[in-house]
Coordinates of C-alpha atoms in Angstrom, one line a residue:
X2 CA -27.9 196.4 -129.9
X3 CA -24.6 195.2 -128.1
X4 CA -26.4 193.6 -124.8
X5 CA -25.6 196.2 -122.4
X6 CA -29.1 195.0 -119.7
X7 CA -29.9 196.7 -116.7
X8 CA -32.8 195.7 -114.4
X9 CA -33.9 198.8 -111.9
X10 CA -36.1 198.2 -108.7
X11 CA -38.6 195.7 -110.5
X12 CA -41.1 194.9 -108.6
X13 CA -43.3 192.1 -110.0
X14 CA -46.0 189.5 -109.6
X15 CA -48.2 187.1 -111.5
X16 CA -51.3 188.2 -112.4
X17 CA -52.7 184.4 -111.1
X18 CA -50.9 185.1 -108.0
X19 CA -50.7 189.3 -107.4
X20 CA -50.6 189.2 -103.9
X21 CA -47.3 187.3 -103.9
X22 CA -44.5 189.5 -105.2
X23 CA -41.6 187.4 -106.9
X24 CA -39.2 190.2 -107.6
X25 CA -39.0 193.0 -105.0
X26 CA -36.8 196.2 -106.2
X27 CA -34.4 194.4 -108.0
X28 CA -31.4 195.5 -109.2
X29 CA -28.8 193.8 -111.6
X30 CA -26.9 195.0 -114.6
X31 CA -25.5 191.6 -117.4
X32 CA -22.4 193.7 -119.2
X33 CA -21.6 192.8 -123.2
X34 CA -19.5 189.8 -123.7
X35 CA -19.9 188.6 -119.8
X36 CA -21.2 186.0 -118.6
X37 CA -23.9 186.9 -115.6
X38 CA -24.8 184.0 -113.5
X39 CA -28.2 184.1 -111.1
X40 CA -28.1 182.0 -108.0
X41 CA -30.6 181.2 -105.4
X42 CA -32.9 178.6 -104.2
X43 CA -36.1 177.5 -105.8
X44 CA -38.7 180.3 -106.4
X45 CA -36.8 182.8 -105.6
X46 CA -36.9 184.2 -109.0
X47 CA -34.4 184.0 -110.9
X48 CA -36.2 182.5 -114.1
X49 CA -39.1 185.1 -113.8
X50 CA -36.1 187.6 -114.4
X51 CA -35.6 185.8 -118.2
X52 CA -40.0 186.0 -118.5
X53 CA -39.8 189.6 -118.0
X54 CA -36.8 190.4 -120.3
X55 CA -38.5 188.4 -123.0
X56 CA -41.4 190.5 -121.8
X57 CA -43.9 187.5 -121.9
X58 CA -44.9 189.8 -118.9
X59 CA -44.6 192.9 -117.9
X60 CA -43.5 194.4 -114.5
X61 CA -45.1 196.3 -111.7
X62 CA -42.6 198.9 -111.4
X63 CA -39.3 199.5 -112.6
X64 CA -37.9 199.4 -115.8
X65 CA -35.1 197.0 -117.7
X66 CA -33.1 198.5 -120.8
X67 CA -30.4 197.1 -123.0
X68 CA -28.0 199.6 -124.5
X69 CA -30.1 202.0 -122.1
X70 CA -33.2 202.0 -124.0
X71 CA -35.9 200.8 -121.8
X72 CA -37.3 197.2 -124.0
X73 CA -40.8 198.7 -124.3
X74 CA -39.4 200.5 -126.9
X75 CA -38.0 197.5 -129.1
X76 CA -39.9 196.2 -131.8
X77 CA -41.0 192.8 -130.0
X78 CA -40.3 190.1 -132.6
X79 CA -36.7 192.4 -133.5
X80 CA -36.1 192.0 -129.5
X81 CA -36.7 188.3 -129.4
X82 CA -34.6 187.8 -132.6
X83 CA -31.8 189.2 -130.8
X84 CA -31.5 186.6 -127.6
X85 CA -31.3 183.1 -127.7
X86 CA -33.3 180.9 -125.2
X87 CA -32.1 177.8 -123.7
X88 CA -34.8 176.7 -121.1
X89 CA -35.4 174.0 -118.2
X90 CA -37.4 171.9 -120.3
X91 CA -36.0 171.5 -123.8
X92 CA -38.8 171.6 -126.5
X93 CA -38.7 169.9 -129.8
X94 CA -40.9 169.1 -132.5
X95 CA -41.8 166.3 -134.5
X96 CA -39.4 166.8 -137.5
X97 CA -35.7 166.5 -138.2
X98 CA -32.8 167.6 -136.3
X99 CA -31.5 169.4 -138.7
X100 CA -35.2 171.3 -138.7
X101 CA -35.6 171.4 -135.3
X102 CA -31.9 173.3 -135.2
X103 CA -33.3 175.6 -137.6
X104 CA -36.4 176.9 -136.4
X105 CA -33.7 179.4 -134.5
X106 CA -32.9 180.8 -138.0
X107 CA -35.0 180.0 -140.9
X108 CA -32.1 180.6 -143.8
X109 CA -29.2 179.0 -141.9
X110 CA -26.9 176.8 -144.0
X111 CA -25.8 173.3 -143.4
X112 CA -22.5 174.6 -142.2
X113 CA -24.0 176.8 -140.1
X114 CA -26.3 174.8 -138.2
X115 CA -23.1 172.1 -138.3
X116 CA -21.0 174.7 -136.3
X117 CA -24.3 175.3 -134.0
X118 CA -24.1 171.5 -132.8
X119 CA -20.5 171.3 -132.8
X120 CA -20.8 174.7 -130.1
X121 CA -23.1 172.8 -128.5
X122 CA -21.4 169.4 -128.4
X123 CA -24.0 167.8 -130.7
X124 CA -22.5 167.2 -133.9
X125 CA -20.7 164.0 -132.5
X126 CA -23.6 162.2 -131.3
X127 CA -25.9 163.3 -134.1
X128 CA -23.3 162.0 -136.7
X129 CA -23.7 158.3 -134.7
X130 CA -27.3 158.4 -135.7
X131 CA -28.1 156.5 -139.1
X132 CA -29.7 159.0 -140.5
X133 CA -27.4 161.8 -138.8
X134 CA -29.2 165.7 -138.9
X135 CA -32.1 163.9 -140.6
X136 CA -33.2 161.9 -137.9
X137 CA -36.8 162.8 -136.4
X138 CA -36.6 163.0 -133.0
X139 CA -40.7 162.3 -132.3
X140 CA -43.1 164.4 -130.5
X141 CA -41.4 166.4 -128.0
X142 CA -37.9 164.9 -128.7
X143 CA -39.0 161.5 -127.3
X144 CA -36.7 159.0 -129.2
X145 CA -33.4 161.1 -127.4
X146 CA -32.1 161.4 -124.1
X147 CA -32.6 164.7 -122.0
X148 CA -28.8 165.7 -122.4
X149 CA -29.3 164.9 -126.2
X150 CA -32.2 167.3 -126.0
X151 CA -30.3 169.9 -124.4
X152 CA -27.9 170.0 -126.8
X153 CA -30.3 170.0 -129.7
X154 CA -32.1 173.2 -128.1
X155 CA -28.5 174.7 -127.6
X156 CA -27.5 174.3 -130.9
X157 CA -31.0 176.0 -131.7
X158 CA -30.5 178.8 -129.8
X159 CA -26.3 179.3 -131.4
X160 CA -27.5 179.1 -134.7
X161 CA -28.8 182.5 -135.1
X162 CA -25.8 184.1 -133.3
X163 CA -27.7 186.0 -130.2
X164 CA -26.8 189.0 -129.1
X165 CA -28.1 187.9 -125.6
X166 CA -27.8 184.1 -124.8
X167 CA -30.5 182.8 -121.8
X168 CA -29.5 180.0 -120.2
X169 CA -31.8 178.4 -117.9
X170 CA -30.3 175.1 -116.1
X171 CA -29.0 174.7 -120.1
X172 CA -26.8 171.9 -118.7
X173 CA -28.4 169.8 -116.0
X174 CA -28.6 166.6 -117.9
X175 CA -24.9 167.1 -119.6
X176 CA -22.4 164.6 -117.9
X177 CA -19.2 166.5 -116.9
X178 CA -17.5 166.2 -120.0
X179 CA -20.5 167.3 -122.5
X180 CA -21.1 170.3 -120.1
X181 CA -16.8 170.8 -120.3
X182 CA -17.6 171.3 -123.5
X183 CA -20.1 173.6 -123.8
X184 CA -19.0 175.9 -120.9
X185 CA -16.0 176.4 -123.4
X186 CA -17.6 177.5 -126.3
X187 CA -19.9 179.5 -124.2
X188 CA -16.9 181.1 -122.6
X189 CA -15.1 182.1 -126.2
X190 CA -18.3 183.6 -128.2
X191 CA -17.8 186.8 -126.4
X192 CA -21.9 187.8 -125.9
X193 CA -23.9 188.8 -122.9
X194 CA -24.7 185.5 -121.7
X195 CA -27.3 185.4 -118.5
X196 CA -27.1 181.8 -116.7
X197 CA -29.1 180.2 -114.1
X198 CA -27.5 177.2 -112.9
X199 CA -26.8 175.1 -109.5
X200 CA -23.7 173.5 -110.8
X201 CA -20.3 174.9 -109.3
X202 CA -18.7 174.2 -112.5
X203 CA -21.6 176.3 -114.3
X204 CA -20.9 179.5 -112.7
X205 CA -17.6 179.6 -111.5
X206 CA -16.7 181.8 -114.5
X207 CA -19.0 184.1 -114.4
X208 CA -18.2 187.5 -114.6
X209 CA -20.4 188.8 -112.2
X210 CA -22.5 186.5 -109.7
X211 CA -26.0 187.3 -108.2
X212 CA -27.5 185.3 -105.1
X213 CA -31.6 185.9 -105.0
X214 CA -33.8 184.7 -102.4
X215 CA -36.8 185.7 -101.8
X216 CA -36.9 187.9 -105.3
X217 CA -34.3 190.4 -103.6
X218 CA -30.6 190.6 -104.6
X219 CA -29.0 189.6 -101.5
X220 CA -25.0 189.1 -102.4
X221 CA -23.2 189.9 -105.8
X222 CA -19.7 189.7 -107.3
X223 CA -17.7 187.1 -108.7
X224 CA -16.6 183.8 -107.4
X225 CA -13.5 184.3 -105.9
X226 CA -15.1 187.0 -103.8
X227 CA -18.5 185.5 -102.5
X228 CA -16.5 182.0 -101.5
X229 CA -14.6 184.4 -99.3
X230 CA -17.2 185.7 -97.2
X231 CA -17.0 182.8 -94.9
X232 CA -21.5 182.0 -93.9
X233 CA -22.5 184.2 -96.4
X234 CA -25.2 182.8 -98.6
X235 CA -23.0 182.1 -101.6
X236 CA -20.7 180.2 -99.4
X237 CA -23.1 177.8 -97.7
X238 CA -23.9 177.0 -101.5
X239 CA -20.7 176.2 -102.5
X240 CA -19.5 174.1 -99.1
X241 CA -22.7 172.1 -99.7
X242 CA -22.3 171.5 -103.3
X243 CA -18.3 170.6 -102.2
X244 CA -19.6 167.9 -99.3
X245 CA -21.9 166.4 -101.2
X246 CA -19.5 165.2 -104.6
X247 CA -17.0 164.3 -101.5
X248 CA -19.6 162.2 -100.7
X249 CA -20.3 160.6 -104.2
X250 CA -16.4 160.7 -104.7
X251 CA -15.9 158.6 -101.6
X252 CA -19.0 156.3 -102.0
X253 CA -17.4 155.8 -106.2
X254 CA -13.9 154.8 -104.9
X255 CA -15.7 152.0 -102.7
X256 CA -17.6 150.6 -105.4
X257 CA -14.6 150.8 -107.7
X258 CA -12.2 148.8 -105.2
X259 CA -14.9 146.5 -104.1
X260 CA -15.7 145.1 -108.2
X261 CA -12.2 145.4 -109.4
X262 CA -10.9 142.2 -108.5
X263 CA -14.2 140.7 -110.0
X264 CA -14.0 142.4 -113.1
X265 CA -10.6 141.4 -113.8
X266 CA -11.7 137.6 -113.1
X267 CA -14.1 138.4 -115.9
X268 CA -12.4 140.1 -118.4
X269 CA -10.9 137.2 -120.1
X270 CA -13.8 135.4 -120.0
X271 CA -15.8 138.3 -121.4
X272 CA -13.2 138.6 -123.8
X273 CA -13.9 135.4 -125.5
X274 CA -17.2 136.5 -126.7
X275 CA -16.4 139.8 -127.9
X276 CA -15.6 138.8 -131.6
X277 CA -18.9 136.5 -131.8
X278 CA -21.3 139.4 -130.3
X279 CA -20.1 141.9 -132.9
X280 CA -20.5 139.9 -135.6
X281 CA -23.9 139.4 -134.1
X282 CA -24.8 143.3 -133.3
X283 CA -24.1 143.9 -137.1
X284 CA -26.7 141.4 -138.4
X285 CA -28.9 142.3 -135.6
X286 CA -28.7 146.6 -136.8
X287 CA -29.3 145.2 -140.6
X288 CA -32.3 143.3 -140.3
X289 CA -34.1 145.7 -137.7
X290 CA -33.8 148.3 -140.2
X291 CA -35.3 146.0 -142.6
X292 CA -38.2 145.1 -140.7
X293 CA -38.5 148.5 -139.6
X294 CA -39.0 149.4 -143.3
X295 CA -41.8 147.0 -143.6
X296 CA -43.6 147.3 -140.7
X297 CA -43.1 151.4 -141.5
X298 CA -45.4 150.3 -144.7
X299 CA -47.9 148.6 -143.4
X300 CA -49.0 150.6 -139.9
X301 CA -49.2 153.5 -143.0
X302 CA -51.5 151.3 -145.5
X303 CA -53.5 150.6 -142.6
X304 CA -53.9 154.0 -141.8
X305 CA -54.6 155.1 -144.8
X306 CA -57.4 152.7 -145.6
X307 CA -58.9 153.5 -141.8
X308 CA -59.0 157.0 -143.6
X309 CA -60.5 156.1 -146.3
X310 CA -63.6 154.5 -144.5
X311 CA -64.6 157.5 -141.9
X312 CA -67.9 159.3 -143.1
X313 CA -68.0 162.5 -144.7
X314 CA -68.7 164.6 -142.3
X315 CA -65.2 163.5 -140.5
X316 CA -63.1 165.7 -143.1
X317 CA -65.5 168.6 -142.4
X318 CA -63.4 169.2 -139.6
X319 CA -60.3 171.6 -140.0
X320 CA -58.1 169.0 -138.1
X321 CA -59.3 166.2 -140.5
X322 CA -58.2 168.3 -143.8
X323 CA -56.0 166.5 -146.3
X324 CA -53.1 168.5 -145.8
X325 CA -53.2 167.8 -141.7
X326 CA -54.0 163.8 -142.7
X327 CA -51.1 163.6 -145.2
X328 CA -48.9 165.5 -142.9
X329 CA -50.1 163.1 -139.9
X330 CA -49.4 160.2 -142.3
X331 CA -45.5 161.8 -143.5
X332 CA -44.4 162.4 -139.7
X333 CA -46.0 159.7 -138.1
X334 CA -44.3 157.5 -140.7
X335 CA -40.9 158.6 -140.3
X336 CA -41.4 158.7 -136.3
X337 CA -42.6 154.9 -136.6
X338 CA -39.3 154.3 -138.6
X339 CA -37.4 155.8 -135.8
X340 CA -38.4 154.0 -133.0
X341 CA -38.3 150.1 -134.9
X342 CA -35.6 150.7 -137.3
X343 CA -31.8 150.2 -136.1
X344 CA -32.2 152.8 -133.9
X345 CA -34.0 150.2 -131.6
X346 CA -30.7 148.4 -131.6
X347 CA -29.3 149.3 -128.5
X348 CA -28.4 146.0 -126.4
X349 CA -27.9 145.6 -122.7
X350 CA -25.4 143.0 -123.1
X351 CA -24.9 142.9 -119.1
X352 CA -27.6 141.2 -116.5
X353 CA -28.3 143.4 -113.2
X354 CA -29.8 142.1 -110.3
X355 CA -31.8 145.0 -108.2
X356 CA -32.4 144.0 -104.8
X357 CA -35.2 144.8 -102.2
X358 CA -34.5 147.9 -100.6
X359 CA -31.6 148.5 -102.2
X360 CA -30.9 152.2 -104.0
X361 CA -29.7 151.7 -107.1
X362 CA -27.6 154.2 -109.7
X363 CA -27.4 154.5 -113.4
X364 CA -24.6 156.6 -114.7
X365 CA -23.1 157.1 -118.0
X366 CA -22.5 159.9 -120.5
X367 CA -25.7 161.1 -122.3
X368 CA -27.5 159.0 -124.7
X369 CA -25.8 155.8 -123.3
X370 CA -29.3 154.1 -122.2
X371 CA -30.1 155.5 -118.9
X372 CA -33.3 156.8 -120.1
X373 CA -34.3 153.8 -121.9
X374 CA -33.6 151.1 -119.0
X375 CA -37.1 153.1 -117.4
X376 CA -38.2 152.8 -120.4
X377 CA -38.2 149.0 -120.7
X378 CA -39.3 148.5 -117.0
X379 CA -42.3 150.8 -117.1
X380 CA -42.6 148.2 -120.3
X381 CA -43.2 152.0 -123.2
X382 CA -41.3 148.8 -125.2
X383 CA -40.2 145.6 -124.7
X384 CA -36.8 144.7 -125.3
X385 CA -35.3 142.7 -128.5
X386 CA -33.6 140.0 -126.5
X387 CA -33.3 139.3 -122.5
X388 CA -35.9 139.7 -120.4
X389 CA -36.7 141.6 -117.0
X390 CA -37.8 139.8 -114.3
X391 CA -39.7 141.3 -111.3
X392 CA -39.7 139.1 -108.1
X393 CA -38.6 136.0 -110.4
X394 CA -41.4 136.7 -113.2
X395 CA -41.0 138.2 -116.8
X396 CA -43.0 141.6 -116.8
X397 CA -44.5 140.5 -120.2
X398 CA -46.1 137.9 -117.9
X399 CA -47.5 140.4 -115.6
X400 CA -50.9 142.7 -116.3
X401 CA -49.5 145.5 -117.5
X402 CA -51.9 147.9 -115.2
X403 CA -50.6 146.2 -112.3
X404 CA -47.0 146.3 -113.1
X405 CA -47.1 150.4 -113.6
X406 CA -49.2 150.6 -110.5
X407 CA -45.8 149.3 -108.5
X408 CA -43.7 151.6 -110.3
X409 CA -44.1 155.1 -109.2
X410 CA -41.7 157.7 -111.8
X411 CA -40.9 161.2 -111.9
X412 CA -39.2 162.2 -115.2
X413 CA -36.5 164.1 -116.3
X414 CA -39.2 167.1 -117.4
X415 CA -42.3 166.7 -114.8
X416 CA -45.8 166.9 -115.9
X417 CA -48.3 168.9 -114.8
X418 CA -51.6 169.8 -115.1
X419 CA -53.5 173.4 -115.1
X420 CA -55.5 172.1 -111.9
X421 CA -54.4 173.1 -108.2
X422 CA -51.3 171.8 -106.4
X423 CA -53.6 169.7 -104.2
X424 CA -54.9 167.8 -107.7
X425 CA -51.9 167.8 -109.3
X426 CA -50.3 165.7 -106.4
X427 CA -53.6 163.5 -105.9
X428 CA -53.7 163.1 -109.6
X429 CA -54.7 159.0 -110.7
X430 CA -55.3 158.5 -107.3
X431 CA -59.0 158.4 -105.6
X432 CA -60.6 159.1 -102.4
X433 CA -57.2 160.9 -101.3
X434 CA -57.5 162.8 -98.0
X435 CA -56.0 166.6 -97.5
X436 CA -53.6 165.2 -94.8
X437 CA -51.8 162.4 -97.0
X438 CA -51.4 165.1 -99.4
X439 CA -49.8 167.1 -97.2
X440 CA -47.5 164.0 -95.8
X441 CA -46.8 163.6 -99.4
X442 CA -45.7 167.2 -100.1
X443 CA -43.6 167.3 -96.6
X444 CA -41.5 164.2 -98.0
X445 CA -40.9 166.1 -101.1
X446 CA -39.8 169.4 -99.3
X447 CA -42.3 171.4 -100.9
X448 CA -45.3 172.0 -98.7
X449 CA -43.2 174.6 -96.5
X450 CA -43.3 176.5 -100.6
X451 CA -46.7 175.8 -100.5
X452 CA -48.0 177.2 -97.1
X453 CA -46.8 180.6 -98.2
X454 CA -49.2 180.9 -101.8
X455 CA -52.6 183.0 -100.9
X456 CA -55.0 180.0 -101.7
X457 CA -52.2 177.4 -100.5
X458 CA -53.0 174.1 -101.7
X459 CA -55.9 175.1 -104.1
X460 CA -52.9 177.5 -106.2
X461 CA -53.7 177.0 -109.3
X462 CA -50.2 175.8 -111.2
X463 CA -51.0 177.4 -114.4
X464 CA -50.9 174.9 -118.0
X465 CA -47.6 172.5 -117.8
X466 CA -47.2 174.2 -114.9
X467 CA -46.3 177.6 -116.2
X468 CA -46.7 179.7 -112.5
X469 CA -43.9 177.6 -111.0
X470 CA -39.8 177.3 -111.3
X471 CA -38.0 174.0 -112.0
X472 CA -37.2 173.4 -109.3
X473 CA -41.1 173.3 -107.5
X474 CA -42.5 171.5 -110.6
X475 CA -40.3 168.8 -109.8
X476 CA -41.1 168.6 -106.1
X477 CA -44.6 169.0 -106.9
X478 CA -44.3 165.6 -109.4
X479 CA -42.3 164.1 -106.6
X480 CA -45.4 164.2 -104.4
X481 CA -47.6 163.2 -106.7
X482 CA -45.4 159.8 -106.7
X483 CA -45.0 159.6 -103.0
X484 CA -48.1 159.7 -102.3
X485 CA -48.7 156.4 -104.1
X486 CA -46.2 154.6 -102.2
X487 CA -45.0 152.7 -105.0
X488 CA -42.7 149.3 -104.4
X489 CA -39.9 150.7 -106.8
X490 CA -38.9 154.1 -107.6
X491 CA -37.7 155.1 -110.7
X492 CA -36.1 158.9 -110.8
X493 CA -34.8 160.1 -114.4
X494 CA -32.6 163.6 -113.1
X495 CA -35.6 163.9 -110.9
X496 CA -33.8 166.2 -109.3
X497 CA -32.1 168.2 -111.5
X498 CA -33.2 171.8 -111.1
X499 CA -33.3 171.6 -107.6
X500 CA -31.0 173.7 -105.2
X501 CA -28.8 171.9 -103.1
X502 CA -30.5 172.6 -100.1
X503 CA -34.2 170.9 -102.2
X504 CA -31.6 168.0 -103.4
X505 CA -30.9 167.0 -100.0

């Protein structure tokens, strides 16, 4: 198998939904060592193509081959072997790194799964860990960042050398110079390579360049072409993608010129310190991992002894065995040792005053504490030193049911429910009317998607949301959090597999 795909007039739907066609007689070809990019707005298909070359389903009519064979006729664990799979929401599991890397290929070596992460623009950040490729990452990769995720799952996919490589939105938590990075080693490993991306800087390599909407094929060729035909589709992407990081350009040189002179008032001040606070840090890092240690030990005793006290007819059941309670007790120890041993040693040095009505921004590379700001205000921990004050008062002060009921948040990977849109978005919330919902859904851009399903608002979405793209998973989540009208609005890449257009 070299990777030579062809899709030919599929037609296709899903089985929850058959009335609503998501592909209609499409055609694309993804050549060997090319990269093939898949542009379009939300729902118009481009990730069911990837579901239906992994053949999670099958389609209505039409066929898709690679090295013309049609895939129906590949062995389907040999056919998954051969393509890598880097999806919108990154999964990992509760073990290492190094283990999470390797599920993509059981007898990798340490140098191989090294030269994974490196591709992938891991190996740097994994090596500032303190326990590097060993670290556990905790149930669904929650002690790292969503770019630190990405990356993790990239590596994952590079490690067993695909023949095809499926990128879906691969990069949309990677700062510019992670996703640099990336796009380079991509760009030398010389495989068929399928990407679905919003990002200019994504696609404009690509080989060949499909725009979808509406599950039809609508404009095709490579960048230099499409940006020429002035309206066409392709084009109004691009222009609007181009406006909008004027826009942030613009609005970044304002802020820069307006705090410069400030800053430099306060770097010799600052400077003073310096010294003092790293003397500090290093003390602080030693005797968190210390405690961490200790408290590791006891939270396990206690366990253990809770254990020891259930009746017998508690490990009758197949999820009470003693291998699933040791295992419970290994990983949930070493996931407790993540989260309170120096790894909880990131300090926010700086004080930040967020005013009313104010929108504020949170930038940095990946991993730099974005994420984990949220984290402290929605009070998942509390931090070491400081405090955070809302309206004057320290939120350790406040009841804690209160304080998230202010705080409305949609995350960097939305959840969902296997309920219908209309409960999804009315989810927590009581005695919601039909028509708010529908406000709700208008604010997020999404009930125009919505109007067009058979059974409208009472779609079912499927579990985690499986029937939906990106893109209307995160709209939908949006909703949900509109519709509460919360007093501060916290949005972690909330936006992030949306189309410009959605973005807006």
């Amino acid at each position: 198998m070299n990777g030579d795909i062809q899709f030919d007039n599929i037609n296709f739907a899903y089985p929850a939904r058959p009335d609503v066609l998501v592909l209609r007689n499409l055609t694309l070809t993804a050549r060997p060592g090319e990269i093939t990019a898949l542009v379009g707005s939300n729902g118009s298909g481009k990730s069911t193509c990837f579901s239906l070359l992994l053949r999670f389903y099958e389609p209505l009519s039409g066929g898709i081959t690679i090295n013309d064979r049609s895939i129906t006729d590949y062995n389907l664990k040999q056919l998954r072997q051969k393509i890598g799979v880097v999806s919108q929401e990154p999964i990992l599991f509760a073990t290492s790194i190094y283990e999470n890397i390797r599920f993509g290929k059981e007898n990798a070596t340490r140098i191989e799964i090294e030269e994974a992460a490196r591709q992938a623009n891991a190996h740097d950040f994994i090596m500032k860990l303190p326990n590097k490729y060993d670290t556990v990452v905790g149930e669904h990769g929650v002690l790292l960042s969503g770019g630190e995720k990405q990356r993790v799952c990239l590596a994952r996919a590079l490690v067993k050398q695909p023949v095809v490589l499926l990128l879906d939105e691969a990069t949309s938590a990677l700062d510019k110079a992670s996703e640099k990075v990336v796009q380079e080693a991509l760009d030398r490993a010389c495989r068929t390579t399928i990407v679905i991306a919003h990002r200019f800087a994504t696609i404009q390599n690509a080989h060949q360049i499909y725009v979808l909407h509406n599950g039809c094929v609508i404009e095709q060729g490579t960048h230099e072409i499409l940006i020429s035909k002035e309206r066409s589709q392709y084009w109004k992407i691009m222009k609007e993608q181009q406006r909008e990081q004027l826009e942030n350009d613009i609005e970044e040189a304002a802020t820069l010129t307006q705090y410069e002179d400030d800053d430099q008032k306060q770097t010799s001040e600052r400077s003073r310190h310096y010294s003092h606070n790293e003397l500090d840090d290093g003390n602080k890092y030693t005797a968190f991992a210390v405690s961490g240690s200790k408290l590791t030990e006891r939270i396990c005793s206690k366990a253990f002894a809770h254990y020891l006290r259930q009746e017998m007819a508690f490990f009758d059941l197949v999820e009470n065995s003693s291998g699933a309670i040791c295992n419970r007790l290994s990983s949930n120890a070493l996931a407790i040792q993540q989260m309170v041993g120096s790894r909880l040693g990131i300090v926010f040095e700086s004080i930040a005053m967020f005013g009313v009505g104010q929108r504020v921004a949170l930038i940095g590379a990946s991993g730099c504490g974005k994420s984990t700001v949220i984290q402290l205000l929605e009070r998942f921990y509390d931090p070491m030193q400081g405090r955070i004050s809302l309206d004057g008062v320290d939120i350790r002060e406040l009841n804690m049911q209160w304080l998230r009921s202010c705080l409305g948040l949609v995350s960097q990977e939305p959840v969902l429910f296997d309920l219908t849109i209309a409960e999804n978005i009315a989810y927590g919330i009581e005695n919601t009317s039909i028509e708010d919902i529908i406000d709700a859904a208008i604010k997020a851009n999404i009930h125009d998607f919505i109007q067009q399903l058979p059974q409208g608002y009472e779609t079912k979405v499927g579990m985690k949301g499986s029937h939906l793209s990106g893109g209307e998973k995160q709209r939908i989540a949006l909703a949900r959090v509109l519709l509460r009208r919360p007093t501060i609005l916290l949005l972690d890449e909330a936006t992030s597999a949306m189309d410009s257009y959605n973005e807006q």
